[in-house]
GROMACS .gro file of C-alpha atoms in nm:
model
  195
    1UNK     CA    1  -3.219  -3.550  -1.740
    2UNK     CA    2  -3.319  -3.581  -1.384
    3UNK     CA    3  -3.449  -3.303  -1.366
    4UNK     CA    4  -3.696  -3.256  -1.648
    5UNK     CA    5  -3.832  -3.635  -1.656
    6UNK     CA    6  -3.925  -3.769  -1.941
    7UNK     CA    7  -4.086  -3.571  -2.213
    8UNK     CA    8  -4.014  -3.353  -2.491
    9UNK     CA    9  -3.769  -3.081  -2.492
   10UNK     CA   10  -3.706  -2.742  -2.665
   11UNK     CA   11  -3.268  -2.615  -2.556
   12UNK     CA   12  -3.147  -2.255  -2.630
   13UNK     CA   13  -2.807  -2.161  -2.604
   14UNK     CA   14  -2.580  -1.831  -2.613
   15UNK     CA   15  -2.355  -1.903  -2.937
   16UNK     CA   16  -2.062  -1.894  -2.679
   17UNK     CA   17  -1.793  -2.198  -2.728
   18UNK     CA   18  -1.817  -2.259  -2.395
   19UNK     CA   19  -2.274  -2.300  -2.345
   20UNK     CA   20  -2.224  -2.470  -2.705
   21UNK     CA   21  -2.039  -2.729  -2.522
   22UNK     CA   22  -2.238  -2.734  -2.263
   23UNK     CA   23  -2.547  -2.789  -2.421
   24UNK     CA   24  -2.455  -3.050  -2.636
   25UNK     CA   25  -2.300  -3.267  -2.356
   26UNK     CA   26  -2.648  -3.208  -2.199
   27UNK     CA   27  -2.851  -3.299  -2.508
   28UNK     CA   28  -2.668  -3.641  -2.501
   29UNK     CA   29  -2.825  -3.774  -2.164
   30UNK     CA   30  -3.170  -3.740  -2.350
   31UNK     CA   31  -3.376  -3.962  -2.652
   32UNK     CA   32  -3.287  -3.759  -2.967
   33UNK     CA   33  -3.610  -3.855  -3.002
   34UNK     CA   34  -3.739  -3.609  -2.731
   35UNK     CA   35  -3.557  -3.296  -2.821
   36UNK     CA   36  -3.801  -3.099  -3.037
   37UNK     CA   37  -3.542  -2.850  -3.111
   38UNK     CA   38  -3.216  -2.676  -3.052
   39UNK     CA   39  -3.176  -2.315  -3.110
   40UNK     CA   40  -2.875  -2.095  -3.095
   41UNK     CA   41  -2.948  -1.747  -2.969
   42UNK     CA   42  -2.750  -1.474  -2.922
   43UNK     CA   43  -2.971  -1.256  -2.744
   44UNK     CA   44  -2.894  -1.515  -2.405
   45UNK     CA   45  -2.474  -1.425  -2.452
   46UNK     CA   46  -2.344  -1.297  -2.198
   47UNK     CA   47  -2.270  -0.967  -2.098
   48UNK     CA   48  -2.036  -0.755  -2.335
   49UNK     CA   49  -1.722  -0.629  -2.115
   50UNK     CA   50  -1.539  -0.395  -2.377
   51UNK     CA   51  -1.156  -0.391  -2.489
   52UNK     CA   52  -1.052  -0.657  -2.257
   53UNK     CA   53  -0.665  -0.588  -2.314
   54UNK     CA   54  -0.582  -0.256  -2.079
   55UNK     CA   55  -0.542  -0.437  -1.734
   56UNK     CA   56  -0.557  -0.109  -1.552
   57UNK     CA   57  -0.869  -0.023  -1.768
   58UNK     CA   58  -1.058  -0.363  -1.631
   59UNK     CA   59  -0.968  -0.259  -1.290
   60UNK     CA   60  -1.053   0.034  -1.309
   61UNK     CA   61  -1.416  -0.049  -1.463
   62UNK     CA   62  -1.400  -0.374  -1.192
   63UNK     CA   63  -1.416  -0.087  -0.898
   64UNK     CA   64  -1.714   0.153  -1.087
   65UNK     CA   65  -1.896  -0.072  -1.173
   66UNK     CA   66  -1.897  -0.229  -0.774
   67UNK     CA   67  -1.998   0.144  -0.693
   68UNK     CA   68  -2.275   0.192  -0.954
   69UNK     CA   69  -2.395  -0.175  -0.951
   70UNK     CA   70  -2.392  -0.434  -1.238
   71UNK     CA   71  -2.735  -0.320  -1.381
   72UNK     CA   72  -2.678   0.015  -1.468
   73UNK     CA   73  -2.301   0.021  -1.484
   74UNK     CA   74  -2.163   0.039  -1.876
   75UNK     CA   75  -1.814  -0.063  -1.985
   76UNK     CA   76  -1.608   0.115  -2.242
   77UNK     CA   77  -1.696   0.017  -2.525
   78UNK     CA   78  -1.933  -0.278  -2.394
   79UNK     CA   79  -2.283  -0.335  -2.254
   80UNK     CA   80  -2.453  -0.253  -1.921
   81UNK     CA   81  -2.669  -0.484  -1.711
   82UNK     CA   82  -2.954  -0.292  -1.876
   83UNK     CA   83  -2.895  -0.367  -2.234
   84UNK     CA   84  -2.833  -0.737  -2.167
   85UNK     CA   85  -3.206  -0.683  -2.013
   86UNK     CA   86  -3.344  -0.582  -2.311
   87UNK     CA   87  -3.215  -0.871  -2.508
   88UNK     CA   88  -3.371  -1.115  -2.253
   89UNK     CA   89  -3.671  -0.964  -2.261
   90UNK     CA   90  -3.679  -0.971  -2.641
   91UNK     CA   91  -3.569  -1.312  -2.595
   92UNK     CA   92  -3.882  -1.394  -2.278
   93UNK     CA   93  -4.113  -1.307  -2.590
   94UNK     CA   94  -3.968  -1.535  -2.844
   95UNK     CA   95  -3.998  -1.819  -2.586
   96UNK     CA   96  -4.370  -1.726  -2.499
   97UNK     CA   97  -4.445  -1.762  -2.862
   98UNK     CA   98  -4.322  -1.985  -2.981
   99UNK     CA   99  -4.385  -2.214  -2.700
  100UNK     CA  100  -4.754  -2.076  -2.571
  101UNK     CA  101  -4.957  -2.387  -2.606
  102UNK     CA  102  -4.702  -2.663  -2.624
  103UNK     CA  103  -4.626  -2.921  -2.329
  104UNK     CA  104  -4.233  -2.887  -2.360
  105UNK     CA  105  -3.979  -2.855  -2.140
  106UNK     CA  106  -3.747  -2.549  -2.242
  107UNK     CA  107  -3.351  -2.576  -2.167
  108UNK     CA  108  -3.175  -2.253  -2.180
  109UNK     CA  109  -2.777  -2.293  -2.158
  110UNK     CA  110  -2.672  -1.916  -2.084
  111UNK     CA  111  -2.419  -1.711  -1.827
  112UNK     CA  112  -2.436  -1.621  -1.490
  113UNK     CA  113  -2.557  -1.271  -1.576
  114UNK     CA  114  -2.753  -1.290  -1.829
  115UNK     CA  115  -2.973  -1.569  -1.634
  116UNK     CA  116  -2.992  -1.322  -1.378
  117UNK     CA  117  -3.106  -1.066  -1.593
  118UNK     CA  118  -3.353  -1.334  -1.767
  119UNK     CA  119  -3.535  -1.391  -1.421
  120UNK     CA  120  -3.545  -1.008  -1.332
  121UNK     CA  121  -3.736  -0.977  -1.638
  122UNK     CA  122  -3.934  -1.295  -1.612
  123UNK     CA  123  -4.018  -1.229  -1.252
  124UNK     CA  124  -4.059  -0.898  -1.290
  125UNK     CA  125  -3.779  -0.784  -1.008
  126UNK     CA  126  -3.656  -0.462  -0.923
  127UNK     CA  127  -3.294  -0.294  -1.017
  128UNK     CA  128  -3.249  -0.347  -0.605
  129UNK     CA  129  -3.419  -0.752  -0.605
  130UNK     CA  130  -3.193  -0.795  -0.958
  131UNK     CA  131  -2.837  -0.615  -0.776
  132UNK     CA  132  -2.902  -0.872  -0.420
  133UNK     CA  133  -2.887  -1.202  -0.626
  134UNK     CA  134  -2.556  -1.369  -0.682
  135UNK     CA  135  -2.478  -1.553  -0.996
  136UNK     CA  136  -2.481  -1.967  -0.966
  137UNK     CA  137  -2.175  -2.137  -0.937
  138UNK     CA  138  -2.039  -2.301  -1.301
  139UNK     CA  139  -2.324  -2.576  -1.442
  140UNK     CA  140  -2.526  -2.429  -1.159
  141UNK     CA  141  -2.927  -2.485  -1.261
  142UNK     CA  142  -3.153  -2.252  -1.207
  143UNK     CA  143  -3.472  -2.451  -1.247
  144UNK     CA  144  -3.881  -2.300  -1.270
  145UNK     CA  145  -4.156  -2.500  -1.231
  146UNK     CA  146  -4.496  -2.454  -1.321
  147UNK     CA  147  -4.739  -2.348  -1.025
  148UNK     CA  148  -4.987  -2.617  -1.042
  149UNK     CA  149  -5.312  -2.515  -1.155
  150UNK     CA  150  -5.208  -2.143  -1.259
  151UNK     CA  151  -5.006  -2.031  -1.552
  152UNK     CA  152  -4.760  -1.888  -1.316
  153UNK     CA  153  -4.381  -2.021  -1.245
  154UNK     CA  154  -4.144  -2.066  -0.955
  155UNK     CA  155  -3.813  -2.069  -0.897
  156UNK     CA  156  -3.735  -2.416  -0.712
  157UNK     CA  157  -3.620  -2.392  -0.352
  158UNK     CA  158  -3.257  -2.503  -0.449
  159UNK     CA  159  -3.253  -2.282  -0.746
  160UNK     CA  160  -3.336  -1.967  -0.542
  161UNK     CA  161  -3.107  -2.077  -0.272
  162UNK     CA  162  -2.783  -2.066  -0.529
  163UNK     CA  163  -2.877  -1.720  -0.639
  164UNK     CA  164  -2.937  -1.587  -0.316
  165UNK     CA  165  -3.302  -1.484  -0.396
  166UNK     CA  166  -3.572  -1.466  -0.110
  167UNK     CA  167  -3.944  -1.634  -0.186
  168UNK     CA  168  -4.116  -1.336  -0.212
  169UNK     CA  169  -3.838  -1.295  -0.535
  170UNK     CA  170  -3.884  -1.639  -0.664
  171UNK     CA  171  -4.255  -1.647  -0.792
  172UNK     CA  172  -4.387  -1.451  -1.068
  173UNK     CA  173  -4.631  -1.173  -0.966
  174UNK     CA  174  -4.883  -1.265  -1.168
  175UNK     CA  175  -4.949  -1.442  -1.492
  176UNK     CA  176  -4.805  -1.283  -1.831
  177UNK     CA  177  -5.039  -1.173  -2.058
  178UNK     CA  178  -4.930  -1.141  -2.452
  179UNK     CA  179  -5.061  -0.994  -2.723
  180UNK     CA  180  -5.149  -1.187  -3.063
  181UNK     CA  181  -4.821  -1.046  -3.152
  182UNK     CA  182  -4.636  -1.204  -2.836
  183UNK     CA  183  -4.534  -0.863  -2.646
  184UNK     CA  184  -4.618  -0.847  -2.281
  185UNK     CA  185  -4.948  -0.665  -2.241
  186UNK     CA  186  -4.959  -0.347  -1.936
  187UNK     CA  187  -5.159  -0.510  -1.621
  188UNK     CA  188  -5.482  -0.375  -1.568
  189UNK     CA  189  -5.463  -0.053  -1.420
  190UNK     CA  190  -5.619  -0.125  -1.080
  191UNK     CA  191  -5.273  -0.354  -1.080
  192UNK     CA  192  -5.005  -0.040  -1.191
  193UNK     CA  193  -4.883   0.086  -0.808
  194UNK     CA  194  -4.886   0.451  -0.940
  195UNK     CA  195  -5.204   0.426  -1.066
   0.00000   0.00000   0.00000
């Protein structure tokens, strides 16, 4: 509650038992009157590790997956970093649109990977930025703040600190721009590095 002071807020959380909990002993340090809404999501679960019953088999993954890094690295019959990217990103849209113009704090309750993965997308890291951060302990926060004046975010100095991120990682590159339809618009082309 600290934290996010005293106005309204909007909480999403992975359908998860465990961020279910979570959330709702977070939602009861605030007003009910404050929270505009709660939202279960599933794109913010975490990632999906297979057929967790072969012992051998997680090992096994365990070591390939430390050799091929947790981005690109799919488990049997699970997900890879990358498709847990795709549903944040699908997810970073939802948020922009349905919270564009509204002065609302937004509480996402989610796993250590999958917030990773939400901040690669959101500030637009690289597979090499993404694979050097560490997820943040159990509880850990991972709070942005608005860049005063811009409609840009930051991660807080604490926040970038727990997930071993460097400030040239922990701003966002440059505002997002959406279409009426809320998908992230291309930058201009004098801003594309290839171009």
């Amino acid at each position: 509650r600290e934290v996010v002071g005293d106005g309204e807020v909007f909480f999403y959380h992975s359908p998860y038992y465990r961020t279910v909990e979570t959330c709702q002993e977070i939602m009861e340090a605030f007003d009910p009157r404050a929270i505009r809404g709660i939202r279960e999501d599933p794109r913010m679960a975490e990632q999906q590790f297979g057929n967790l019953q072969d012992a051998a088999q997680i090992r096994k993954s365990k070591n390939e997956r430390h050799r091929y890094g947790r981005f690109f690295y799919r488990f049997p019959q699970g997900e890879a970093g990358l498709d847990v990217y795709n549903r944040v990103t699908s997810f970073i849209d939802t948020l922009r649109r349905d919270h564009l113009e509204e002065d609302v704090t937004i509480i996402i309750v989610t796993h250590g990977l999958a917030l990773r993965l939400f901040l690669m997308a959101w500030f637009q890291w690289t597979v090499e930025e993404f694979e050097d951060t560490e997820n943040p302990p159990n509880c850990g926060l991972a709070v942005m703040e608005r860049i005063t004046g811009e409609d840009r975010y930051k991660l807080t100095a604490e926040a970038a600190k727990i997930l071993g991120c460097d400030k040239n990682k922990s701003t966002e590159k440059h505002p997002p721009s959406t279409s009426p339809g809320g998908s992230q618009m291309p930058p201009p082309p004098d801003q594309v590095p290839w171009a």
